mmCIF file with all atom_site columns, C-alpha atoms in Angstrom:
data_model
loop_
_atom_site.group_PDB
_atom_site.id
_atom_site.type_symbol
_atom_site.label_atom_id
_atom_site.label_alt_id
_atom_site.label_comp_id
_atom_site.label_asym_id
_atom_site.label_entity_id
_atom_site.label_seq_id
_atom_site.pdbx_PDB_ins_code
_atom_site.Cartn_x
_atom_site.Cartn_y
_atom_site.Cartn_z
_atom_site.occupancy
_atom_site.B_iso_or_equiv
_atom_site.pdbx_formal_charge
_atom_site.auth_seq_id
_atom_site.auth_comp_id
_atom_site.auth_asym_id
_atom_site.auth_atom_id
_atom_site.pdbx_PDB_model_num
ATOM 1   C CA . ASP K 1 1   ? -37.970 34.776 -49.477 1.00 56.00 ? 1   ASP K CA 1
ATOM 2   C CA . ALA K 1 2   ? -38.228 32.190 -47.156 1.00 65.00 ? 2   ALA K CA 1
ATOM 3   C CA . ASP K 1 3   ? -34.853 32.045 -45.300 1.00 92.00 ? 3   ASP K CA 1
ATOM 4   C CA . VAL K 1 4   ? -34.607 27.867 -46.391 1.00 95.00 ? 4   VAL K CA 1
ATOM 5   C CA . THR K 1 5   ? -36.257 27.058 -49.822 1.00 96.00 ? 5   THR K CA 1
ATOM 6   C CA . GLN K 1 6   ? -36.082 23.209 -51.095 1.00 97.00 ? 6   GLN K CA 1
ATOM 7   C CA . THR K 1 7   ? -37.119 22.686 -54.661 1.00 97.00 ? 7   THR K CA 1
ATOM 8   C CA . PRO K 1 8   ? -38.114 20.809 -56.103 1.00 97.00 ? 8   PRO K CA 1
ATOM 9   C CA . ARG K 1 9   ? -41.620 20.955 -54.103 1.00 95.00 ? 9   ARG K CA 1
ATOM 10  C CA . ASN K 1 10  ? -42.985 18.274 -55.615 1.00 96.00 ? 10  ASN K CA 1
ATOM 11  C CA . ARG K 1 11  ? -41.617 15.265 -57.381 1.00 96.00 ? 11  ARG K CA 1
ATOM 12  C CA . ILE K 1 12  ? -42.901 11.850 -58.842 1.00 96.00 ? 12  ILE K CA 1
ATOM 13  C CA . THR K 1 13  ? -40.560 9.509  -60.264 1.00 95.00 ? 13  THR K CA 1
ATOM 14  C CA . LYS K 1 14  ? -39.864 6.021  -60.894 1.00 96.00 ? 14  LYS K CA 1
ATOM 15  C CA . THR K 1 15  ? -37.948 3.072  -59.092 1.00 97.00 ? 15  THR K CA 1
ATOM 16  C CA . GLY K 1 16  ? -34.636 2.701  -60.354 1.00 96.00 ? 16  GLY K CA 1
ATOM 17  C CA . LYS K 1 17  ? -33.688 6.879  -60.736 1.00 96.00 ? 17  LYS K CA 1
ATOM 18  C CA . ARG K 1 18  ? -31.438 9.052  -59.877 1.00 96.00 ? 18  ARG K CA 1
ATOM 19  C CA . ILE K 1 19  ? -33.436 11.997 -58.374 1.00 96.00 ? 19  ILE K CA 1
ATOM 20  C CA . MET K 1 20  ? -31.763 14.950 -56.428 1.00 97.00 ? 20  MET K CA 1
ATOM 21  C CA . LEU K 1 21  ? -33.685 17.831 -53.985 1.00 98.00 ? 21  LEU K CA 1
ATOM 22  C CA . GLU K 1 22  ? -31.474 20.640 -53.460 1.00 97.00 ? 22  GLU K CA 1
ATOM 23  C CA . CYS K 1 23  ? -31.852 22.728 -50.594 1.00 97.00 ? 23  CYS K CA 1
ATOM 24  C CA . SER K 1 24  ? -30.095 26.594 -50.059 1.00 97.00 ? 24  SER K CA 1
ATOM 25  C CA . GLN K 1 25  ? -30.713 29.460 -46.927 1.00 96.00 ? 25  GLN K CA 1
ATOM 26  C CA . THR K 1 26  ? -30.797 32.713 -46.485 1.00 95.00 ? 26  THR K CA 1
ATOM 27  C CA . LYS K 1 27  ? -30.198 32.451 -42.851 1.00 90.00 ? 27  LYS K CA 1
ATOM 28  C CA . GLY K 1 28  ? -26.168 32.368 -42.878 1.00 91.00 ? 28  GLY K CA 1
ATOM 29  C CA . HIS K 1 29  ? -26.533 29.306 -40.671 1.00 90.00 ? 29  HIS K CA 1
ATOM 30  C CA . ASP K 1 30  ? -23.193 26.868 -40.757 1.00 89.00 ? 30  ASP K CA 1
ATOM 31  C CA . ARG K 1 31  ? -25.287 23.640 -40.083 1.00 89.00 ? 31  ARG K CA 1
ATOM 32  C CA . MET K 1 32  ? -27.316 22.094 -42.639 1.00 92.00 ? 32  MET K CA 1
ATOM 33  C CA . TYR K 1 33  ? -30.116 18.714 -41.804 1.00 92.00 ? 33  TYR K CA 1
ATOM 34  C CA . TRP K 1 34  ? -32.001 16.404 -44.212 1.00 95.00 ? 34  TRP K CA 1
ATOM 35  C CA . TYR K 1 35  ? -34.828 14.402 -42.625 1.00 94.00 ? 35  TYR K CA 1
ATOM 36  C CA . ARG K 1 36  ? -37.560 12.292 -43.734 1.00 95.00 ? 36  ARG K CA 1
ATOM 37  C CA . GLN K 1 37  ? -41.346 12.173 -42.424 1.00 93.00 ? 37  GLN K CA 1
ATOM 38  C CA . ASP K 1 38  ? -43.216 9.203  -43.087 1.00 90.00 ? 38  ASP K CA 1
ATOM 39  C CA . PRO K 1 39  ? -46.840 8.882  -41.302 1.00 79.00 ? 39  PRO K CA 1
ATOM 40  C CA . GLY K 1 40  ? -46.928 8.141  -37.367 1.00 72.00 ? 40  GLY K CA 1
ATOM 41  C CA . LEU K 1 41  ? -42.955 8.150  -37.743 1.00 76.00 ? 41  LEU K CA 1
ATOM 42  C CA . GLY K 1 42  ? -42.197 11.890 -36.873 1.00 81.00 ? 42  GLY K CA 1
ATOM 43  C CA . LEU K 1 43  ? -38.455 12.969 -38.889 1.00 89.00 ? 43  LEU K CA 1
ATOM 44  C CA . GLN K 1 44  ? -35.579 11.005 -38.971 1.00 90.00 ? 44  GLN K CA 1
ATOM 45  C CA . LEU K 1 45  ? -32.467 12.447 -39.866 1.00 89.00 ? 45  LEU K CA 1
ATOM 46  C CA . ILE K 1 46  ? -30.639 11.157 -42.791 1.00 93.00 ? 46  ILE K CA 1
ATOM 47  C CA . TYR K 1 47  ? -27.513 13.380 -43.107 1.00 93.00 ? 47  TYR K CA 1
ATOM 48  C CA . TYR K 1 48  ? -25.653 16.363 -40.830 1.00 91.00 ? 48  TYR K CA 1
ATOM 49  C CA . SER K 1 49  ? -23.574 18.924 -42.526 1.00 91.00 ? 49  SER K CA 1
ATOM 50  C CA . PHE K 1 50  ? -21.838 21.657 -39.393 1.00 88.00 ? 50  PHE K CA 1
ATOM 51  C CA . ASP K 1 51  ? -19.573 22.973 -42.526 1.00 87.00 ? 51  ASP K CA 1
ATOM 52  C CA . VAL K 1 52  ? -19.089 22.751 -46.184 1.00 90.00 ? 52  VAL K CA 1
ATOM 53  C CA . LYS K 1 53  ? -16.004 20.210 -45.405 1.00 90.00 ? 53  LYS K CA 1
ATOM 54  C CA . ASP K 1 54  ? -17.844 18.093 -42.074 1.00 90.00 ? 54  ASP K CA 1
ATOM 55  C CA . ILE K 1 55  ? -20.694 15.604 -43.428 1.00 93.00 ? 55  ILE K CA 1
ATOM 56  C CA . ASN K 1 56  ? -22.144 13.497 -40.927 1.00 90.00 ? 56  ASN K CA 1
ATOM 57  C CA . LYS K 1 57  ? -24.341 9.993  -41.238 1.00 91.00 ? 57  LYS K CA 1
ATOM 58  C CA . GLY K 1 58  ? -27.695 9.593  -39.481 1.00 88.00 ? 58  GLY K CA 1
ATOM 59  C CA . GLU K 1 59  ? -30.141 7.776  -38.322 1.00 85.00 ? 59  GLU K CA 1
ATOM 60  C CA . ILE K 1 60  ? -31.100 6.446  -41.526 1.00 92.00 ? 60  ILE K CA 1
ATOM 61  C CA . SER K 1 61  ? -28.723 7.318  -44.216 1.00 93.00 ? 61  SER K CA 1
ATOM 62  C CA . ASP K 1 62  ? -28.555 4.182  -46.514 1.00 94.00 ? 62  ASP K CA 1
ATOM 63  C CA . GLY K 1 63  ? -30.277 4.379  -50.008 1.00 95.00 ? 63  GLY K CA 1
ATOM 64  C CA . TYR K 1 64  ? -29.049 8.487  -49.639 1.00 97.00 ? 64  TYR K CA 1
ATOM 65  C CA . SER K 1 65  ? -26.147 10.578 -50.159 1.00 97.00 ? 65  SER K CA 1
ATOM 66  C CA . VAL K 1 66  ? -26.059 14.445 -49.773 1.00 97.00 ? 66  VAL K CA 1
ATOM 67  C CA . SER K 1 67  ? -23.134 17.298 -50.870 1.00 97.00 ? 67  SER K CA 1
ATOM 68  C CA . ARG K 1 68  ? -22.294 20.728 -49.107 1.00 96.00 ? 68  ARG K CA 1
ATOM 69  C CA . GLN K 1 69  ? -21.529 22.173 -52.456 1.00 91.00 ? 69  GLN K CA 1
ATOM 70  C CA . ALA K 1 70  ? -21.104 26.243 -50.426 1.00 94.00 ? 70  ALA K CA 1
ATOM 71  C CA . GLN K 1 71  ? -22.548 26.811 -46.748 1.00 93.00 ? 71  GLN K CA 1
ATOM 72  C CA . ALA K 1 72  ? -25.903 27.891 -48.097 1.00 96.00 ? 72  ALA K CA 1
ATOM 73  C CA . LYS K 1 73  ? -26.644 24.682 -49.829 1.00 97.00 ? 73  LYS K CA 1
ATOM 74  C CA . PHE K 1 74  ? -26.956 21.204 -48.977 1.00 97.00 ? 74  PHE K CA 1
ATOM 75  C CA . SER K 1 75  ? -28.649 18.452 -51.536 1.00 98.00 ? 75  SER K CA 1
ATOM 76  C CA . LEU K 1 76  ? -29.975 15.195 -50.855 1.00 98.00 ? 76  LEU K CA 1
ATOM 77  C CA . SER K 1 77  ? -28.768 12.814 -54.434 1.00 98.00 ? 77  SER K CA 1
ATOM 78  C CA . LEU K 1 78  ? -31.181 8.996  -53.874 1.00 96.00 ? 78  LEU K CA 1
ATOM 79  C CA . GLU K 1 79  ? -29.510 6.988  -55.886 1.00 91.00 ? 79  GLU K CA 1
ATOM 80  C CA . SER K 1 80  ? -31.518 5.224  -58.028 1.00 95.00 ? 80  SER K CA 1
ATOM 81  C CA . ALA K 1 81  ? -34.958 5.462  -55.388 1.00 95.00 ? 81  ALA K CA 1
ATOM 82  C CA . ILE K 1 82  ? -37.181 2.283  -54.427 1.00 96.00 ? 82  ILE K CA 1
ATOM 83  C CA . PRO K 1 83  ? -40.843 2.930  -53.339 1.00 95.00 ? 83  PRO K CA 1
ATOM 84  C CA . ASN K 1 84  ? -40.267 2.790  -49.499 1.00 95.00 ? 84  ASN K CA 1
ATOM 85  C CA . GLN K 1 85  ? -38.650 6.195  -49.823 1.00 96.00 ? 85  GLN K CA 1
ATOM 86  C CA . THR K 1 86  ? -41.628 7.604  -50.312 1.00 96.00 ? 86  THR K CA 1
ATOM 87  C CA . ALA K 1 87  ? -42.197 10.258 -47.626 1.00 96.00 ? 87  ALA K CA 1
ATOM 88  C CA . LEU K 1 88  ? -42.188 14.283 -47.347 1.00 96.00 ? 88  LEU K CA 1
ATOM 89  C CA . TYR K 1 89  ? -38.699 15.415 -47.085 1.00 97.00 ? 89  TYR K CA 1
ATOM 90  C CA . PHE K 1 90  ? -36.945 18.223 -44.977 1.00 96.00 ? 90  PHE K CA 1
ATOM 91  C CA . CYS K 1 91  ? -34.001 20.582 -45.168 1.00 96.00 ? 91  CYS K CA 1
ATOM 92  C CA . ALA K 1 92  ? -33.276 22.295 -41.983 1.00 93.00 ? 92  ALA K CA 1
ATOM 93  C CA . THR K 1 93  ? -30.912 25.094 -40.351 1.00 92.00 ? 93  THR K CA 1
ATOM 94  C CA . SER K 1 94  ? -29.423 25.991 -37.354 1.00 87.00 ? 94  SER K CA 1
ATOM 95  C CA . ASP K 1 95  ? -26.995 28.332 -36.191 1.00 82.00 ? 95  ASP K CA 1
ATOM 96  C CA . THR K 1 96  ? -25.659 25.834 -32.810 1.00 68.00 ? 96  THR K CA 1
ATOM 97  C CA . GLY K 1 97  ? -26.336 22.088 -32.859 1.00 57.00 ? 97  GLY K CA 1
ATOM 98  C CA . GLY K 1 98  ? -28.033 22.672 -29.003 1.00 55.00 ? 98  GLY K CA 1
ATOM 99  C CA . GLN K 1 99  ? -30.749 25.531 -31.267 1.00 69.00 ? 99  GLN K CA 1
ATOM 100 C CA . PRO K 1 100 ? -33.741 25.798 -32.385 1.00 73.00 ? 100 PRO K CA 1
ATOM 101 C CA . GLN K 1 101 ? -33.612 24.589 -36.480 1.00 82.00 ? 101 GLN K CA 1
ATOM 102 C CA . HIS K 1 102 ? -36.022 26.009 -39.057 1.00 90.00 ? 102 HIS K CA 1
ATOM 103 C CA . PHE K 1 103 ? -37.272 24.024 -41.728 1.00 94.00 ? 103 PHE K CA 1
ATOM 104 C CA . GLY K 1 104 ? -37.638 23.720 -45.350 1.00 95.00 ? 104 GLY K CA 1
ATOM 105 C CA . ASP K 1 105 ? -41.259 23.793 -46.931 1.00 94.00 ? 105 ASP K CA 1
ATOM 106 C CA . GLY K 1 106 ? -40.489 20.305 -47.414 1.00 95.00 ? 106 GLY K CA 1
ATOM 107 C CA . THR K 1 107 ? -39.912 17.867 -50.986 1.00 96.00 ? 107 THR K CA 1
ATOM 108 C CA . ARG K 1 108 ? -43.302 15.255 -51.264 1.00 95.00 ? 108 ARG K CA 1
ATOM 109 C CA . LEU K 1 109 ? -41.096 12.692 -53.080 1.00 96.00 ? 109 LEU K CA 1
ATOM 110 C CA . SER K 1 110 ? -43.502 9.779  -54.786 1.00 96.00 ? 110 SER K CA 1
ATOM 111 C CA . ILE K 1 111 ? -41.409 7.020  -56.369 1.00 96.00 ? 111 ILE K CA 1
ATOM 112 C CA . LEU K 1 112 ? -43.924 4.573  -58.357 1.00 94.00 ? 112 LEU K CA 1
ATOM 113 C CA . ARG P 2 1   ? -37.553 1.801  -26.934 1.00 64.00 ? 1   ARG P CA 1
ATOM 114 C CA . LYS P 2 2   ? -37.877 5.048  -28.689 1.00 75.00 ? 2   LYS P CA 1
ATOM 115 C CA . GLU P 2 3   ? -35.802 8.099  -27.744 1.00 84.00 ? 3   GLU P CA 1
ATOM 116 C CA . VAL P 2 4   ? -38.687 10.602 -27.799 1.00 90.00 ? 4   VAL P CA 1
ATOM 117 C CA . GLU P 2 5   ? -42.273 8.979  -27.340 1.00 92.00 ? 5   GLU P CA 1
ATOM 118 C CA . GLN P 2 6   ? -45.538 10.827 -27.280 1.00 93.00 ? 6   GLN P CA 1
ATOM 119 C CA . ASP P 2 7   ? -48.775 9.580  -27.516 1.00 89.00 ? 7   ASP P CA 1
ATOM 120 C CA . PRO P 2 8   ? -50.039 10.120 -30.888 1.00 86.00 ? 8   PRO P CA 1
ATOM 121 C CA . GLY P 2 9   ? -53.119 10.782 -30.056 1.00 87.00 ? 9   GLY P CA 1
ATOM 122 C CA . PRO P 2 10  ? -54.750 12.546 -31.648 1.00 92.00 ? 10  PRO P CA 1
ATOM 123 C CA . PHE P 2 11  ? -56.811 14.859 -28.634 1.00 95.00 ? 11  PHE P CA 1
ATOM 124 C CA . ASN P 2 12  ? -60.494 16.324 -29.719 1.00 96.00 ? 12  ASN P CA 1
ATOM 125 C CA . VAL P 2 13  ? -61.082 19.338 -26.854 1.00 97.00 ? 13  VAL P CA 1
ATOM 126 C CA . PRO P 2 14  ? -63.936 22.215 -27.833 1.00 97.00 ? 14  PRO P CA 1
ATOM 127 C CA . GLU P 2 15  ? -62.914 25.309 -27.438 1.00 97.00 ? 15  GLU P CA 1
ATOM 128 C CA . GLY P 2 16  ? -61.628 27.252 -24.649 1.00 97.00 ? 16  GLY P CA 1
ATOM 129 C CA . ALA P 2 17  ? -60.928 23.816 -23.193 1.00 97.00 ? 17  ALA P CA 1
ATOM 130 C CA . THR P 2 18  ? -56.989 23.602 -21.185 1.00 97.00 ? 18  THR P CA 1
ATOM 131 C CA . VAL P 2 19  ? -55.505 20.499 -22.616 1.00 97.00 ? 19  VAL P CA 1
ATOM 132 C CA . ALA P 2 20  ? -51.517 18.508 -22.087 1.00 96.00 ? 20  ALA P CA 1
ATOM 133 C CA . PHE P 2 21  ? -49.459 17.211 -23.483 1.00 93.00 ? 21  PHE P CA 1
ATOM 134 C CA . ASN P 2 22  ? -46.686 14.659 -22.134 1.00 94.00 ? 22  ASN P CA 1
ATOM 135 C CA . CYS P 2 23  ? -43.701 13.465 -24.083 1.00 95.00 ? 23  CYS P CA 1
ATOM 136 C CA . THR P 2 24  ? -40.987 11.241 -22.391 1.00 95.00 ? 24  THR P CA 1
ATOM 137 C CA . TYR P 2 25  ? -36.945 10.939 -23.645 1.00 93.00 ? 25  TYR P CA 1
ATOM 138 C CA . SER P 2 26  ? -34.943 7.830  -22.339 1.00 90.00 ? 26  SER P CA 1
ATOM 139 C CA . ASN P 2 27  ? -31.636 8.882  -22.384 1.00 84.00 ? 27  ASN P CA 1
ATOM 140 C CA . SER P 2 28  ? -30.624 11.177 -19.180 1.00 84.00 ? 28  SER P CA 1
ATOM 141 C CA . ALA P 2 29  ? -28.049 12.812 -21.212 1.00 82.00 ? 29  ALA P CA 1
ATOM 142 C CA . SER P 2 30  ? -30.092 15.165 -22.939 1.00 81.00 ? 30  SER P CA 1
ATOM 143 C CA . GLN P 2 31  ? -29.689 18.525 -22.571 1.00 80.00 ? 31  GLN P CA 1
ATOM 144 C CA . SER P 2 32  ? -32.125 20.377 -24.388 1.00 86.00 ? 32  SER P CA 1
ATOM 145 C CA . PHE P 2 33  ? -35.463 20.128 -25.476 1.00 91.00 ? 33  PHE P CA 1
ATOM 146 C CA . PHE P 2 34  ? -37.853 22.386 -27.065 1.00 93.00 ? 34  PHE P CA 1
ATOM 147 C CA . TRP P 2 35  ? -41.774 21.464 -28.607 1.00 96.00 ? 35  TRP P CA 1
ATOM 148 C CA . TYR P 2 36  ? -42.952 22.729 -31.923 1.00 95.00 ? 36  TYR P CA 1
ATOM 149 C CA . ARG P 2 37  ? -45.172 22.773 -34.295 1.00 96.00 ? 37  ARG P CA 1
ATOM 150 C CA . GLN P 2 38  ? -46.529 21.163 -37.092 1.00 95.00 ? 38  GLN P CA 1
ATOM 151 C CA . ASP P 2 39  ? -49.451 22.156 -39.298 1.00 94.00 ? 39  ASP P CA 1
ATOM 152 C CA . CYS P 2 40  ? -51.256 19.126 -42.041 1.00 88.00 ? 40  CYS P CA 1
ATOM 153 C CA . ARG P 2 41  ? -48.259 19.265 -44.629 1.00 82.00 ? 41  ARG P CA 1
ATOM 154 C CA . LYS P 2 42  ? -46.453 21.860 -44.075 1.00 90.00 ? 42  LYS P CA 1
ATOM 155 C CA . GLU P 2 43  ? -43.219 22.465 -42.307 1.00 93.00 ? 43  GLU P CA 1
ATOM 156 C CA . PRO P 2 44  ? -42.272 22.579 -38.406 1.00 94.00 ? 44  PRO P CA 1
ATOM 157 C CA . LYS P 2 45  ? -41.755 25.473 -36.578 1.00 93.00 ? 45  LYS P CA 1
ATOM 158 C CA . LEU P 2 46  ? -40.581 26.284 -33.666 1.00 92.00 ? 46  LEU P CA 1
ATOM 159 C CA . LEU P 2 47  ? -43.588 26.063 -30.365 1.00 95.00 ? 47  LEU P CA 1
ATOM 160 C CA . MET P 2 48  ? -41.176 27.308 -27.266 1.00 94.00 ? 48  MET P CA 1
ATOM 161 C CA . SER P 2 49  ? -38.252 25.753 -25.582 1.00 91.00 ? 49  SER P CA 1
ATOM 162 C CA . VAL P 2 50  ? -38.420 24.010 -23.027 1.00 93.00 ? 50  VAL P CA 1
ATOM 163 C CA . TYR P 2 51  ? -36.431 24.861 -19.731 1.00 89.00 ? 51  TYR P CA 1
ATOM 164 C CA . SER P 2 52  ? -35.487 23.155 -16.778 1.00 88.00 ? 52  SER P CA 1
ATOM 165 C CA . SER P 2 53  ? -37.288 25.822 -14.388 1.00 89.00 ? 53  SER P CA 1
ATOM 166 C CA . GLY P 2 54  ? -40.468 25.768 -16.646 1.00 90.00 ? 54  GLY P CA 1
ATOM 167 C CA . ASN P 2 55  ? -41.655 28.826 -19.129 1.00 94.00 ? 55  ASN P CA 1
ATOM 168 C CA . GLU P 2 56  ? -44.794 30.117 -20.561 1.00 95.00 ? 56  GLU P CA 1
ATOM 169 C CA . ASP P 2 57  ? -45.857 31.865 -22.669 1.00 94.00 ? 57  ASP P CA 1
ATOM 170 C CA . GLY P 2 58  ? -49.069 33.335 -23.916 1.00 96.00 ? 58  GLY P CA 1
ATOM 171 C CA . ARG P 2 59  ? -51.572 30.907 -22.869 1.00 97.00 ? 59  ARG P CA 1
ATOM 172 C CA . PHE P 2 60  ? -48.585 28.160 -23.416 1.00 97.00 ? 60  PHE P CA 1
ATOM 173 C CA . THR P 2 61  ? -46.515 26.852 -20.624 1.00 97.00 ? 61  THR P CA 1
ATOM 174 C CA . ALA P 2 62  ? -43.973 24.054 -20.477 1.00 97.00 ? 62  ALA P CA 1
ATOM 175 C CA . GLN P 2 63  ? -42.245 21.245 -18.057 1.00 96.00 ? 63  GLN P CA 1
ATOM 176 C CA . LEU P 2 64  ? -39.331 19.423 -18.000 1.00 95.00 ? 64  LEU P CA 1
ATOM 177 C CA . ASN P 2 65  ? -38.819 16.684 -15.266 1.00 94.00 ? 65  ASN P CA 1
ATOM 178 C CA . ARG P 2 66  ? -35.598 15.145 -15.323 1.00 92.00 ? 66  ARG P CA 1
ATOM 179 C CA . ALA P 2 67  ? -36.283 12.859 -12.749 1.00 92.00 ? 67  ALA P CA 1
ATOM 180 C CA . SER P 2 68  ? -38.500 10.848 -14.742 1.00 93.00 ? 68  SER P CA 1
ATOM 181 C CA . GLN P 2 69  ? -37.714 12.098 -17.835 1.00 94.00 ? 69  GLN P CA 1
ATOM 182 C CA . TYR P 2 70  ? -40.570 13.772 -19.150 1.00 93.00 ? 70  TYR P CA 1
ATOM 183 C CA . ILE P 2 71  ? -41.676 16.760 -20.663 1.00 96.00 ? 71  ILE P CA 1
ATOM 184 C CA . SER P 2 72  ? -45.347 18.477 -20.514 1.00 96.00 ? 72  SER P CA 1
ATOM 185 C CA . LEU P 2 73  ? -47.070 21.255 -22.485 1.00 97.00 ? 73  LEU P CA 1
ATOM 186 C CA . LEU P 2 74  ? -49.966 22.648 -21.419 1.00 97.00 ? 74  LEU P CA 1
ATOM 187 C CA . ILE P 2 75  ? -52.460 24.904 -23.653 1.00 97.00 ? 75  ILE P CA 1
ATOM 188 C CA . ARG P 2 76  ? -55.151 26.904 -21.973 1.00 98.00 ? 76  ARG P CA 1
ATOM 189 C CA . ASP P 2 77  ? -58.413 27.941 -23.448 1.00 98.00 ? 77  ASP P CA 1
ATOM 190 C CA . SER P 2 78  ? -57.724 26.264 -26.627 1.00 98.00 ? 78  SER P CA 1
ATOM 191 C CA . LYS P 2 79  ? -58.228 28.142 -29.894 1.00 98.00 ? 79  LYS P CA 1
ATOM 192 C CA . LEU P 2 80  ? -59.579 26.436 -33.641 1.00 97.00 ? 80  LEU P CA 1
ATOM 193 C CA . SER P 2 81  ? -56.393 27.726 -34.865 1.00 97.00 ? 81  SER P CA 1
ATOM 194 C CA . ASP P 2 82  ? -54.726 25.364 -32.239 1.00 98.00 ? 82  ASP P CA 1
ATOM 195 C CA . SER P 2 83  ? -55.442 22.146 -34.224 1.00 97.00 ? 83  SER P CA 1
ATOM 196 C CA . ALA P 2 84  ? -52.026 21.608 -35.319 1.00 96.00 ? 84  ALA P CA 1
ATOM 197 C CA . THR P 2 85  ? -49.693 18.076 -34.582 1.00 95.00 ? 85  THR P CA 1
ATOM 198 C CA . TYR P 2 86  ? -47.438 19.332 -31.294 1.00 96.00 ? 86  TYR P CA 1
ATOM 199 C CA . LEU P 2 87  ? -43.436 17.301 -31.567 1.00 95.00 ? 87  LEU P CA 1
ATOM 200 C CA . CYS P 2 88  ? -41.474 16.822 -28.684 1.00 94.00 ? 88  CYS P CA 1
ATOM 201 C CA . VAL P 2 89  ? -37.790 17.978 -29.483 1.00 91.00 ? 89  VAL P CA 1
ATOM 202 C CA . VAL P 2 90  ? -35.075 16.502 -27.328 1.00 90.00 ? 90  VAL P CA 1
ATOM 203 C CA . THR P 2 91  ? -30.834 17.391 -28.409 1.00 84.00 ? 91  THR P CA 1
ATOM 204 C CA . LEU P 2 92  ? -28.120 15.156 -26.901 1.00 73.00 ? 92  LEU P CA 1
ATOM 205 C CA . LEU P 2 93  ? -24.415 15.420 -26.969 1.00 64.00 ? 93  LEU P CA 1
ATOM 206 C CA . GLY P 2 94  ? -22.966 12.509 -29.349 1.00 60.00 ? 94  GLY P CA 1
ATOM 207 C CA . LEU P 2 95  ? -20.198 10.699 -27.606 1.00 52.00 ? 95  LEU P CA 1
ATOM 208 C CA . ASP P 2 96  ? -18.675 10.169 -30.266 1.00 52.00 ? 96  ASP P CA 1
ATOM 209 C CA . THR P 2 97  ? -18.925 12.842 -32.023 1.00 51.00 ? 97  THR P CA 1
ATOM 210 C CA . GLY P 2 98  ? -19.345 15.427 -29.122 1.00 52.00 ? 98  GLY P CA 1
ATOM 211 C CA . ARG P 2 99  ? -22.152 17.218 -31.568 1.00 58.00 ? 99  ARG P CA 1
ATOM 212 C CA . ARG P 2 100 ? -25.872 17.486 -30.517 1.00 61.00 ? 100 ARG P CA 1
ATOM 213 C CA . ALA P 2 101 ? -28.356 15.369 -32.730 1.00 68.00 ? 101 ALA P CA 1
ATOM 214 C CA . LEU P 2 102 ? -31.860 16.160 -32.581 1.00 78.00 ? 102 LEU P CA 1
ATOM 215 C CA . THR P 2 103 ? -34.503 13.823 -31.841 1.00 85.00 ? 103 THR P CA 1
ATOM 216 C CA . PHE P 2 104 ? -37.967 14.095 -33.113 1.00 89.00 ? 104 PHE P CA 1
ATOM 217 C CA . GLY P 2 105 ? -40.771 12.550 -31.215 1.00 91.00 ? 105 GLY P CA 1
ATOM 218 C CA . SER P 2 106 ? -43.539 11.295 -33.338 1.00 90.00 ? 106 SER P CA 1
ATOM 219 C CA . GLY P 2 107 ? -46.059 13.691 -32.662 1.00 93.00 ? 107 GLY P CA 1
ATOM 220 C CA . THR P 2 108 ? -49.646 14.423 -30.557 1.00 94.00 ? 108 THR P CA 1
ATOM 221 C CA . ARG P 2 109 ? -52.279 15.442 -32.991 1.00 94.00 ? 109 ARG P CA 1
ATOM 222 C CA . LEU P 2 110 ? -54.847 18.610 -31.430 1.00 96.00 ? 110 LEU P CA 1
ATOM 223 C CA . GLN P 2 111 ? -58.224 18.832 -32.868 1.00 96.00 ? 111 GLN P CA 1
ATOM 224 C CA . VAL P 2 112 ? -59.902 21.861 -31.570 1.00 97.00 ? 112 VAL P CA 1
ATOM 225 C CA . GLN P 2 113 ? -63.287 21.910 -32.077 1.00 96.00 ? 113 GLN P CA 1
ATOM 226 C CA . PRO P 2 114 ? -66.097 24.378 -31.968 1.00 95.00 ? 114 PRO P CA 1
#
C-alpha cells in the first residue's frame, strides 16, 4: 500500500461545483501539504498543516480551504470550482519542515 | 524574480553523456537544498539532498555554492531511465512563523536518447 494516498486520482467537473480532494498517510508524519502543479510553473504550495490544530496558508490559498481531520488525513476543498483551478494536485508529508517530503500519486482535476 | 530558477530545457543528450543542471535561488537565508526527480504525470521523488561540501550518489553529484546562490546536479554516464524532469528544491526559514517552507523550481527536463 502507498504511504501517501490521494483520492480521487482523476476528476472532471463543472464550474461552480464543490470538490473535495482527500489525502491519507500511513507514515506517521505530523506535517502535511497540498500543492498544485501547472505546466511550466512547478509546484505551488496551497496550504500546509504542522499538526491537527495548525493550518497555514501557502502561496496560492485563495479559492481553496483545507481540513485536518486527524494526523493521518488532510483534505483540500474547492468551494466553487473555476476553470483556472484545472491542474495536477499533490499531497505531501514530512516529519520536519526541512526534511524531504513524500508525495502522493497526485489528483488530476479538470474543471470545465 | 522567482525564488528558485531553473533552465526548463529540454536537455537532449545521448546515452553515456555527462549532463549538468544548475539552479539559482534568490534568498541568501535559504537553508536546505534538494534535488527531486519527477517522471511524466507522476509524483516528485527525492533524488538526493545537497550538502555544503558537495555529495555524490553513484552517477549523481550535487554541489552547493552559497556565495553565488546556486546548486548543481551532475549526471554521469546518462541512461535512458534518467529521462525525467529534475526539480530543484530550497527550504527557507519563515521569518513570520518560524517555520520552514519548501520552494520548488519549475524543473529541468532531461531526455536521454539511444
